[in-house]
mmCIF file of C-alpha atoms in Angstrom:
data_model
loop_
_atom_site.group_PDB
_atom_site.id
_atom_site.type_symbol
_atom_site.label_atom_id
_atom_site.label_comp_id
_atom_site.label_asym_id
_atom_site.label_seq_id
_atom_site.Cartn_x
_atom_site.Cartn_y
_atom_site.Cartn_z
ATOM 1 C CA UNK A 962 81.452 107.963 148.218
ATOM 2 C CA UNK A 963 82.789 105.983 145.265
ATOM 3 C CA UNK A 964 80.197 103.694 143.716
ATOM 4 C CA UNK A 965 81.006 100.040 143.146
ATOM 5 C CA UNK A 966 80.544 99.141 139.471
ATOM 6 C CA UNK A 967 80.713 95.404 140.123
ATOM 7 C CA UNK A 968 77.489 93.391 139.995
ATOM 8 C CA UNK A 969 75.905 92.502 143.361
ATOM 9 C CA UNK A 970 76.704 88.832 142.695
ATOM 10 C CA UNK A 971 80.379 89.605 142.070
ATOM 11 C CA UNK A 972 80.584 91.844 145.144
ATOM 12 C CA UNK A 973 79.151 89.072 147.306
ATOM 13 C CA UNK A 974 81.360 86.420 145.736
ATOM 14 C CA UNK A 975 84.554 88.386 146.316
ATOM 15 C CA UNK A 976 83.564 89.343 149.862
ATOM 16 C CA UNK A 977 82.955 85.696 150.746
ATOM 17 C CA UNK A 978 86.490 84.813 149.666
ATOM 18 C CA UNK A 979 87.907 87.286 152.176
ATOM 19 C CA UNK A 980 85.417 86.625 154.974
ATOM 20 C CA UNK A 981 85.080 82.847 154.740
ATOM 21 C CA UNK A 982 87.535 81.855 157.496
ATOM 22 C CA UNK A 983 86.132 84.351 159.993
ATOM 23 C CA UNK A 984 82.528 83.323 159.291
ATOM 24 C CA UNK A 985 83.323 79.605 159.636
ATOM 25 C CA UNK A 986 85.102 80.160 162.940
ATOM 26 C CA UNK A 987 82.326 82.303 164.402
ATOM 27 C CA UNK A 988 79.550 80.124 162.999
ATOM 28 C CA UNK A 989 80.810 76.779 164.305
ATOM 29 C CA UNK A 990 81.490 78.313 167.691
ATOM 30 C CA UNK A 991 77.830 79.296 167.942
ATOM 31 C CA UNK A 992 76.426 75.878 166.971
ATOM 32 C CA UNK A 993 77.495 73.195 169.470
ATOM 33 C CA UNK A 994 77.686 69.588 168.343
ATOM 34 C CA UNK A 995 74.713 67.504 169.566
ATOM 35 C CA UNK A 996 75.370 65.383 172.618
ATOM 36 C CA UNK A 997 73.535 62.328 171.311
ATOM 37 C CA UNK A 998 75.283 60.760 168.298
ATOM 38 C CA UNK A 999 73.821 58.095 166.064
ATOM 39 C CA UNK A 1000 76.859 55.874 166.476
ATOM 40 C CA UNK A 1001 79.048 58.261 164.524
ATOM 41 C CA UNK A 1002 81.908 59.297 166.792
ATOM 42 C CA UNK A 1003 82.262 61.757 169.654
ATOM 43 C CA UNK A 1004 81.195 65.383 169.875
ATOM 44 C CA UNK A 1005 84.603 66.674 168.778
ATOM 45 C CA UNK A 1006 84.415 64.583 165.602
ATOM 46 C CA UNK A 1007 80.962 65.909 164.801
ATOM 47 C CA UNK A 1008 82.033 69.485 165.533
ATOM 48 C CA UNK A 1009 84.959 69.046 163.151
ATOM 49 C CA UNK A 1010 82.585 67.721 160.498
ATOM 50 C CA UNK A 1011 80.251 70.677 161.098
ATOM 51 C CA UNK A 1012 83.178 73.021 160.540
ATOM 52 C CA UNK A 1013 84.050 71.285 157.266
ATOM 53 C CA UNK A 1014 80.417 71.503 156.147
ATOM 54 C CA UNK A 1015 80.341 75.217 156.995
ATOM 55 C CA UNK A 1016 83.382 75.791 154.797
ATOM 56 C CA UNK A 1017 81.797 73.888 151.915
ATOM 57 C CA UNK A 1018 78.538 75.821 152.283
ATOM 58 C CA UNK A 1019 80.287 79.178 152.048
ATOM 59 C CA UNK A 1020 82.430 78.054 149.117
ATOM 60 C CA UNK A 1021 79.384 76.841 147.197
ATOM 61 C CA UNK A 1022 77.434 79.969 148.103
ATOM 62 C CA UNK A 1023 80.229 81.988 146.540
ATOM 63 C CA UNK A 1024 80.075 79.899 143.371
ATOM 64 C CA UNK A 1025 76.299 80.048 143.203
ATOM 65 C CA UNK A 1026 76.507 83.851 143.363
ATOM 66 C CA UNK A 1027 79.451 84.125 140.949
ATOM 67 C CA UNK A 1028 77.650 82.042 138.319
ATOM 68 C CA UNK A 1029 74.153 83.295 139.210
ATOM 69 C CA UNK A 1030 73.035 79.682 139.759
ATOM 70 C CA UNK A 1031 71.252 79.452 143.161
ATOM 71 C CA UNK A 1032 70.537 75.757 142.609
ATOM 72 C CA UNK A 1033 74.246 75.050 143.116
ATOM 73 C CA UNK A 1034 73.853 76.191 146.724
ATOM 74 C CA UNK A 1035 70.623 74.254 147.254
ATOM 75 C CA UNK A 1036 72.418 71.137 145.988
ATOM 76 C CA UNK A 1037 75.173 71.721 148.541
ATOM 77 C CA UNK A 1038 72.617 72.133 151.340
ATOM 78 C CA UNK A 1039 70.897 68.896 150.300
ATOM 79 C CA UNK A 1040 74.197 67.019 150.375
ATOM 80 C CA UNK A 1041 75.084 68.544 153.756
ATOM 81 C CA UNK A 1042 71.702 67.708 155.263
ATOM 82 C CA UNK A 1043 71.955 64.016 154.390
ATOM 83 C CA UNK A 1044 75.610 63.805 155.443
ATOM 84 C CA UNK A 1045 74.985 65.477 158.807
ATOM 85 C CA UNK A 1046 71.831 63.571 159.723
ATOM 86 C CA UNK A 1047 73.554 60.250 159.140
ATOM 87 C CA UNK A 1048 76.358 61.380 161.475
ATOM 88 C CA UNK A 1049 74.058 62.240 164.350
ATOM 89 C CA UNK A 1050 73.734 65.954 163.631
ATOM 90 C CA UNK A 1051 70.076 67.069 163.320
ATOM 91 C CA UNK A 1052 69.027 69.317 160.465
ATOM 92 C CA UNK A 1053 68.229 72.003 163.040
ATOM 93 C CA UNK A 1054 72.004 72.541 163.352
ATOM 94 C CA UNK A 1055 72.237 73.067 159.599
ATOM 95 C CA UNK A 1056 69.284 75.458 159.740
ATOM 96 C CA UNK A 1057 71.125 77.513 162.378
ATOM 97 C CA UNK A 1058 74.155 77.580 160.082
ATOM 98 C CA UNK A 1059 72.065 78.925 157.227
ATOM 99 C CA UNK A 1060 70.334 81.524 159.392
ATOM 100 C CA UNK A 1061 73.681 82.776 160.616
ATOM 101 C CA UNK A 1062 75.151 82.906 157.104
ATOM 102 C CA UNK A 1063 72.127 84.849 155.844
ATOM 103 C CA UNK A 1064 72.570 87.374 158.652
ATOM 104 C CA UNK A 1065 76.334 87.578 158.104
ATOM 105 C CA UNK A 1066 76.062 88.422 154.421
ATOM 106 C CA UNK A 1067 73.385 91.017 155.124
ATOM 107 C CA UNK A 1068 75.666 92.682 157.676
ATOM 108 C CA UNK A 1069 78.851 92.415 155.646
ATOM 109 C CA UNK A 1070 77.612 93.461 152.229
ATOM 110 C CA UNK A 1071 75.944 96.645 151.032
ATOM 111 C CA UNK A 1072 72.339 96.875 149.889
ATOM 112 C CA UNK A 1073 71.661 94.780 146.775
ATOM 113 C CA UNK A 1074 74.698 92.525 147.197
ATOM 114 C CA UNK A 1075 73.721 91.622 150.759
ATOM 115 C CA UNK A 1076 70.076 91.155 149.857
ATOM 116 C CA UNK A 1077 70.770 88.918 146.882
ATOM 117 C CA UNK A 1078 73.248 86.762 148.785
ATOM 118 C CA UNK A 1079 70.872 86.480 151.734
ATOM 119 C CA UNK A 1080 67.983 85.556 149.431
ATOM 120 C CA UNK A 1081 69.969 82.631 148.006
ATOM 121 C CA UNK A 1082 70.682 81.322 151.515
ATOM 122 C CA UNK A 1083 67.085 81.780 152.677
ATOM 123 C CA UNK A 1084 65.785 80.011 149.551
ATOM 124 C CA UNK A 1085 67.936 77.011 150.448
ATOM 125 C CA UNK A 1086 66.705 77.182 154.056
ATOM 126 C CA UNK A 1087 63.112 77.203 152.834
ATOM 127 C CA UNK A 1088 63.787 74.233 150.536
ATOM 128 C CA UNK A 1089 65.584 72.224 153.215
ATOM 129 C CA UNK A 1090 62.553 70.413 154.720
ATOM 130 C CA UNK A 1091 61.773 68.934 151.298
ATOM 131 C CA UNK A 1092 65.337 67.766 150.704
ATOM 132 C CA UNK A 1093 65.699 64.053 151.536
ATOM 133 C CA UNK A 1094 67.277 62.891 154.793
ATOM 134 C CA UNK A 1095 68.843 60.104 152.768
ATOM 135 C CA UNK A 1096 69.457 60.232 149.009
ATOM 136 C CA UNK A 1097 67.658 57.515 147.007
ATOM 137 C CA UNK A 1098 69.649 54.459 145.976
ATOM 138 C CA UNK A 1099 71.079 53.975 142.505
ATOM 139 C CA UNK A 1100 70.667 50.185 142.176
ATOM 140 C CA UNK A 1101 67.084 49.875 141.046
ATOM 141 C CA UNK A 1102 65.256 46.589 140.318
ATOM 142 C CA UNK A 1103 64.201 46.338 136.704
ATOM 143 C CA UNK A 1104 66.995 48.566 135.386
ATOM 144 C CA UNK A 1105 69.083 47.157 132.526
ATOM 145 C CA UNK A 1106 71.619 44.596 133.811
ATOM 146 C CA UNK A 1107 70.238 45.131 137.321
ATOM 147 C CA UNK A 1108 71.044 41.568 138.567
ATOM 148 C CA UNK A 1109 74.668 41.892 137.430
ATOM 149 C CA UNK A 1110 74.975 45.367 138.944
ATOM 150 C CA UNK A 1111 73.672 44.094 142.302
ATOM 151 C CA UNK A 1112 76.048 41.126 142.358
ATOM 152 C CA UNK A 1113 78.966 43.342 141.339
ATOM 153 C CA UNK A 1114 78.135 45.886 144.042
ATOM 154 C CA UNK A 1115 77.931 43.203 146.733
ATOM 155 C CA UNK A 1116 81.244 41.717 145.624
ATOM 156 C CA UNK A 1117 82.972 45.085 145.996
ATOM 157 C CA UNK A 1118 81.468 45.693 149.425
ATOM 158 C CA UNK A 1119 82.799 42.291 150.529
ATOM 159 C CA UNK A 1120 86.220 43.229 149.215
ATOM 160 C CA UNK A 1121 86.054 40.464 146.592
ATOM 161 C CA UNK A 1122 87.572 42.108 143.530
ATOM 162 C CA UNK A 1123 88.198 38.719 141.908
ATOM 163 C CA UNK A 1124 84.489 37.848 141.953
ATOM 164 C CA UNK A 1125 83.617 41.258 140.557
ATOM 165 C CA UNK A 1126 86.090 40.729 137.744
ATOM 166 C CA UNK A 1127 84.732 37.266 136.923
ATOM 167 C CA UNK A 1128 81.147 38.537 136.806
ATOM 168 C CA UNK A 1129 81.994 41.347 134.394
ATOM 169 C CA UNK A 1130 84.319 39.349 132.154
ATOM 170 C CA UNK A 1131 81.770 36.532 131.832
ATOM 171 C CA UNK A 1132 79.133 39.008 130.641
ATOM 172 C CA UNK A 1133 81.578 40.522 128.158
ATOM 173 C CA UNK A 1134 82.477 37.060 126.818
ATOM 174 C CA UNK A 1135 78.772 36.320 126.369
ATOM 175 C CA UNK A 1136 78.512 39.344 124.094
ATOM 176 C CA UNK A 1137 77.165 42.030 126.412
ATOM 177 C CA UNK A 1138 78.227 45.360 124.850
ATOM 178 C CA UNK A 1139 80.980 47.060 126.846
ATOM 179 C CA UNK A 1140 79.029 50.308 126.787
ATOM 180 C CA UNK A 1141 76.137 48.561 128.530
ATOM 181 C CA UNK A 1142 78.431 47.225 131.244
ATOM 182 C CA UNK A 1143 79.855 50.697 131.804
ATOM 183 C CA UNK A 1144 76.481 52.459 131.864
ATOM 184 C CA UNK A 1145 74.413 49.894 133.767
ATOM 185 C CA UNK A 1146 76.926 48.141 136.037
ATOM 186 C CA UNK A 1147 79.906 50.375 136.774
ATOM 187 C CA UNK A 1148 78.084 53.718 136.906
ATOM 188 C CA UNK A 1149 75.184 52.800 139.229
ATOM 189 C CA UNK A 1150 77.509 50.778 141.438
ATOM 190 C CA UNK A 1151 79.937 53.656 141.896
ATOM 191 C CA UNK A 1152 77.119 56.142 142.433
ATOM 192 C CA UNK A 1153 75.754 53.841 145.127
ATOM 193 C CA UNK A 1154 79.182 53.487 146.721
ATOM 194 C CA UNK A 1155 79.442 57.278 146.837
ATOM 195 C CA UNK A 1156 75.976 57.554 148.341
ATOM 196 C CA UNK A 1157 76.845 55.075 151.089
ATOM 197 C CA UNK A 1158 79.960 57.069 151.946
ATOM 198 C CA UNK A 1159 77.935 60.297 152.049
ATOM 199 C CA UNK A 1160 75.478 58.847 154.568
ATOM 200 C CA UNK A 1161 78.257 57.296 156.675
ATOM 201 C CA UNK A 1162 77.468 53.640 155.870
ATOM 202 C CA UNK A 1163 80.920 52.818 154.503
ATOM 203 C CA UNK A 1164 84.395 54.197 155.175
ATOM 204 C CA UNK A 1165 86.693 56.182 152.917
ATOM 205 C CA UNK A 1166 88.867 53.051 152.654
ATOM 206 C CA UNK A 1167 85.923 51.013 151.346
ATOM 207 C CA UNK A 1168 85.027 53.725 148.850
ATOM 208 C CA UNK A 1169 88.621 53.894 147.632
ATOM 209 C CA UNK A 1170 88.793 50.090 147.337
ATOM 210 C CA UNK A 1171 85.653 49.975 145.186
ATOM 211 C CA UNK A 1172 86.988 52.724 142.932
ATOM 212 C CA UNK A 1173 90.404 51.090 142.507
ATOM 213 C CA UNK A 1174 88.818 47.683 141.871
ATOM 214 C CA UNK A 1175 86.513 49.105 139.204
ATOM 215 C CA UNK A 1176 89.393 50.887 137.487
ATOM 216 C CA UNK A 1177 91.338 47.606 137.381
ATOM 217 C CA UNK A 1178 88.364 45.680 136.005
ATOM 218 C CA UNK A 1179 87.789 48.364 133.374
ATOM 219 C CA UNK A 1180 91.376 47.834 132.214
ATOM 220 C CA UNK A 1181 90.647 44.109 131.815
ATOM 221 C CA UNK A 1182 88.060 45.030 129.172
ATOM 222 C CA UNK A 1183 90.528 46.926 126.999
ATOM 223 C CA UNK A 1184 90.909 44.076 124.517
ATOM 224 C CA UNK A 1185 87.270 44.755 123.588
ATOM 225 C CA UNK A 1186 87.545 48.540 123.758
ATOM 226 C CA UNK A 1187 90.667 49.004 121.622
ATOM 227 C CA UNK A 1188 89.514 46.685 118.853
ATOM 228 C CA UNK A 1189 87.399 49.366 117.153
ATOM 229 C CA UNK A 1190 88.376 50.636 113.717
ATOM 230 C CA UNK A 1191 89.990 54.068 113.945
ATOM 231 C CA UNK A 1192 88.255 57.061 112.347
ATOM 232 C CA UNK A 1193 91.165 59.518 112.400
ATOM 233 C CA UNK A 1194 89.952 61.743 115.228
ATOM 234 C CA UNK A 1195 91.717 62.528 118.504
ATOM 235 C CA UNK A 1196 90.352 63.667 121.860
ATOM 236 C CA UNK A 1197 92.121 64.677 125.046
ATOM 237 C CA UNK A 1198 90.076 63.821 128.142
ATOM 238 C CA UNK A 1199 91.062 65.630 131.314
ATOM 239 C CA UNK A 1200 90.278 66.284 134.957
ATOM 240 C CA UNK A 1201 91.443 69.716 136.112
ATOM 241 C CA UNK A 1202 93.721 70.494 139.049
ATOM 242 C CA UNK A 1203 92.105 69.366 142.300
ATOM 243 C CA UNK A 1204 89.625 67.019 140.610
ATOM 244 C CA UNK A 1205 90.282 63.584 142.101
ATOM 245 C CA UNK A 1206 87.127 61.822 140.892
ATOM 246 C CA UNK A 1207 88.450 60.451 137.632
ATOM 247 C CA UNK A 1208 86.339 57.367 136.980
ATOM 248 C CA UNK A 1209 83.708 59.213 134.936
ATOM 249 C CA UNK A 1210 86.353 60.869 132.777
ATOM 250 C CA UNK A 1211 88.058 57.549 132.209
ATOM 251 C CA UNK A 1212 84.737 56.078 131.069
ATOM 252 C CA UNK A 1213 84.339 58.954 128.629
ATOM 253 C CA UNK A 1214 87.811 58.273 127.197
ATOM 254 C CA UNK A 1215 86.927 54.605 126.747
ATOM 255 C CA UNK A 1216 83.666 55.468 124.975
ATOM 256 C CA UNK A 1217 85.624 57.593 122.516
ATOM 257 C CA UNK A 1218 87.927 54.615 121.878
ATOM 258 C CA UNK A 1219 84.927 52.346 121.267
ATOM 259 C CA UNK A 1220 83.708 54.875 118.708
ATOM 260 C CA UNK A 1221 87.051 54.749 116.883
ATOM 261 C CA UNK A 1222 88.688 57.896 118.259
ATOM 262 C CA UNK A 1223 92.234 58.025 119.569
ATOM 263 C CA UNK A 1224 91.811 59.139 123.172
ATOM 264 C CA UNK A 1225 94.524 60.642 125.352
ATOM 265 C CA UNK A 1226 93.431 60.503 128.972
ATOM 266 C CA UNK A 1227 95.466 62.728 131.312
ATOM 267 C CA UNK A 1228 94.152 61.320 134.600
ATOM 268 C CA UNK A 1229 93.066 63.026 137.802
ATOM 269 C CA UNK A 1230 94.289 66.360 139.139
ATOM 270 C CA UNK A 1231 96.133 67.510 136.022
ATOM 271 C CA UNK A 1232 97.578 71.058 135.899
ATOM 272 C CA UNK A 1233 95.757 73.010 133.230
ATOM 273 C CA UNK A 1234 98.970 74.050 131.471
ATOM 274 C CA UNK A 1235 99.816 70.370 131.017
ATOM 275 C CA UNK A 1236 96.368 69.668 129.607
ATOM 276 C CA UNK A 1237 96.816 72.409 127.009
ATOM 277 C CA UNK A 1238 100.230 71.053 126.099
ATOM 278 C CA UNK A 1239 98.714 67.598 125.604
ATOM 279 C CA UNK A 1240 96.043 69.060 123.301
ATOM 280 C CA UNK A 1241 98.750 70.732 121.193
ATOM 281 C CA UNK A 1242 101.113 67.764 121.088
ATOM 282 C CA UNK A 1243 98.365 65.263 120.242
ATOM 283 C CA UNK A 1244 96.812 67.639 117.680
ATOM 284 C CA UNK A 1245 93.463 66.929 119.280
ATOM 285 C CA UNK A 1246 90.277 68.097 117.645
ATOM 286 C CA UNK A 1247 88.334 67.926 120.914
ATOM 287 C CA UNK A 1248 89.093 68.527 124.573
ATOM 288 C CA UNK A 1249 86.676 66.852 126.983
ATOM 289 C CA UNK A 1250 86.788 68.138 130.580
ATOM 290 C CA UNK A 1251 85.198 66.445 133.587
ATOM 291 C CA UNK A 1252 84.119 68.207 136.804
ATOM 292 C CA UNK A 1253 82.160 66.281 139.413
ATOM 293 C CA UNK A 1254 81.523 69.103 141.893
ATOM 294 C CA UNK A 1255 80.852 72.840 141.692
ATOM 295 C CA UNK A 1256 84.154 73.512 143.451
ATOM 296 C CA UNK A 1257 86.020 72.945 140.173
ATOM 297 C CA UNK A 1258 83.959 75.102 137.821
ATOM 298 C CA UNK A 1259 86.382 78.029 138.042
ATOM 299 C CA UNK A 1260 89.327 75.774 137.194
ATOM 300 C CA UNK A 1261 87.445 74.383 134.180
ATOM 301 C CA UNK A 1262 86.852 77.937 132.971
ATOM 302 C CA UNK A 1263 90.533 78.777 133.445
ATOM 303 C CA UNK A 1264 91.469 75.778 131.330
ATOM 304 C CA UNK A 1265 89.024 76.761 128.591
ATOM 305 C CA UNK A 1266 90.310 80.339 128.605
ATOM 306 C CA UNK A 1267 93.877 79.067 128.302
ATOM 307 C CA UNK A 1268 92.925 76.873 125.335
ATOM 308 C CA UNK A 1269 91.182 79.797 123.637
ATOM 309 C CA UNK A 1270 94.269 81.971 124.111
ATOM 310 C CA UNK A 1271 96.636 79.559 122.331
ATOM 311 C CA UNK A 1272 96.781 79.986 118.528
ATOM 312 C CA UNK A 1273 97.708 76.303 118.192
ATOM 313 C CA UNK A 1274 94.284 75.421 119.681
ATOM 314 C CA UNK A 1275 92.225 77.694 117.449
ATOM 315 C CA UNK A 1276 90.197 74.850 115.977
ATOM 316 C CA UNK A 1277 89.793 72.766 119.129
ATOM 317 C CA UNK A 1278 86.251 72.105 120.313
ATOM 318 C CA UNK A 1279 85.759 71.961 124.087
ATOM 319 C CA UNK A 1280 83.051 69.912 125.748
ATOM 320 C CA UNK A 1281 82.372 69.603 129.465
ATOM 321 C CA UNK A 1282 80.527 67.122 131.644
ATOM 322 C CA UNK A 1283 79.784 66.151 135.210
ATOM 323 C CA UNK A 1284 77.210 66.847 137.884
ATOM 324 C CA UNK A 1285 77.317 70.688 137.908
ATOM 325 C CA UNK A 1286 76.734 70.862 134.158
ATOM 326 C CA UNK A 1287 74.071 68.153 134.130
ATOM 327 C CA UNK A 1288 72.151 69.943 136.874
ATOM 328 C CA UNK A 1289 72.506 73.463 135.498
ATOM 329 C CA UNK A 1290 71.593 73.813 131.804
ATOM 330 C CA UNK A 1291 73.490 76.662 130.225
ATOM 331 C CA UNK A 1292 76.385 76.630 132.687
ATOM 332 C CA UNK A 1293 78.631 75.267 129.930
ATOM 333 C CA UNK A 1294 77.915 78.381 127.882
ATOM 334 C CA UNK A 1295 78.847 80.689 130.765
ATOM 335 C CA UNK A 1296 82.313 79.169 131.017
ATOM 336 C CA UNK A 1297 82.952 79.254 127.263
ATOM 337 C CA UNK A 1298 82.606 75.591 126.278
ATOM 338 C CA UNK A 1299 81.186 74.427 122.957
ATOM 339 C CA UNK A 1300 78.734 72.025 124.568
ATOM 340 C CA UNK A 1301 78.013 69.587 127.366
ATOM 341 C CA UNK A 1302 77.103 65.904 127.346
ATOM 342 C CA UNK A 1303 75.074 64.386 130.198
ATOM 343 C CA UNK A 1304 76.831 61.034 129.868
ATOM 344 C CA UNK A 1305 79.653 59.336 127.995
ATOM 345 C CA UNK A 1306 77.488 58.332 125.035
ATOM 346 C CA UNK A 1307 76.163 61.878 124.659
ATOM 347 C CA UNK A 1308 79.689 63.299 124.922
ATOM 348 C CA UNK A 1309 80.896 61.202 121.971
ATOM 349 C CA UNK A 1310 77.834 62.112 119.881
ATOM 350 C CA UNK A 1311 78.318 65.800 120.671
ATOM 351 C CA UNK A 1312 82.018 65.661 119.785
ATOM 352 C CA UNK A 1313 81.298 64.010 116.450
ATOM 353 C CA UNK A 1314 78.640 66.602 115.637
ATOM 354 C CA UNK A 1315 80.964 69.484 116.505
ATOM 355 C CA UNK A 1316 83.799 68.103 114.371
ATOM 356 C CA UNK A 1317 81.420 67.297 111.500
ATOM 357 C CA UNK A 1318 80.079 70.862 111.587
ATOM 358 C CA UNK A 1319 83.614 72.284 111.567
ATOM 359 C CA UNK A 1320 84.513 70.116 108.585
ATOM 360 C CA UNK A 1321 81.263 70.926 106.799
ATOM 361 C CA UNK A 1322 80.092 67.296 106.817
ATOM 362 C CA UNK A 1323 76.466 66.665 105.976
#
């Protein structure tokens, strides 16, 4: 018998790629959709959603094993629990999913690989009762600019983009720093919009409207943003292929502009070869990459590897940001980045420090 030199985590990760479709099909066939919805569509709709959740669970289990970061899977289970409960699917259905997945990986994988994969699933199952049925809100009384954030959020939910614009522009004209508006109005509002979509309180159309409205209003602030004195540094800010959540990356690009950098923002869902070409053509000193979910970690690593392989990019510093990196310290090191910033302000500070160190600045 030929021994397998791959690590147990890698064995499990690769097996899940091949077995995912079969497991999802078998799993969702064994867990019927509940007959009593909470006003969230018929049984077929909930069964379809269960199937989607099962696919996400297996994909994030694979990533958690590949990167040896079990918390990535627990995060996915927490998201799934809240999303399912608010759609009339009790957490007992999710528990059955996890029990079946744990058994499937034990059966399908040898010895240590099966045990380690099963342990990750069972740890998430054990943690599930403590995970909230509904994530806490992001608009908190007493937070900086809280009254403005609340009014802005309500305007977007009513579909009143004009009111939202007036509220923000008035605060900017009164001298409120643009960074403060970004950090304490736009960010908590969009996090809250995302939370409401997750728990089935608003539709995809409403979420998309709020995002588009905020992007438009951000552009109305550019006369303030692009007035900063330039410091002779250039950054390319990118979202990798498949990454559609671009608002955070766009905020990062704007923060670099406020600090005096020339920013080149490539937008959502950009092929990694095009990102590298932009870095070369713009002669960027820094590449900042955004990933909002664990699903895109591999693509971020592929982009970093491609940058490292190009002689023209030999001096480029790469920083990463987004939820997976904020929640898993050290993940940025595993994928070969030079650092990670938890927010836009931290990203700019980190980039300046990396460039200063390269130039030998004191």
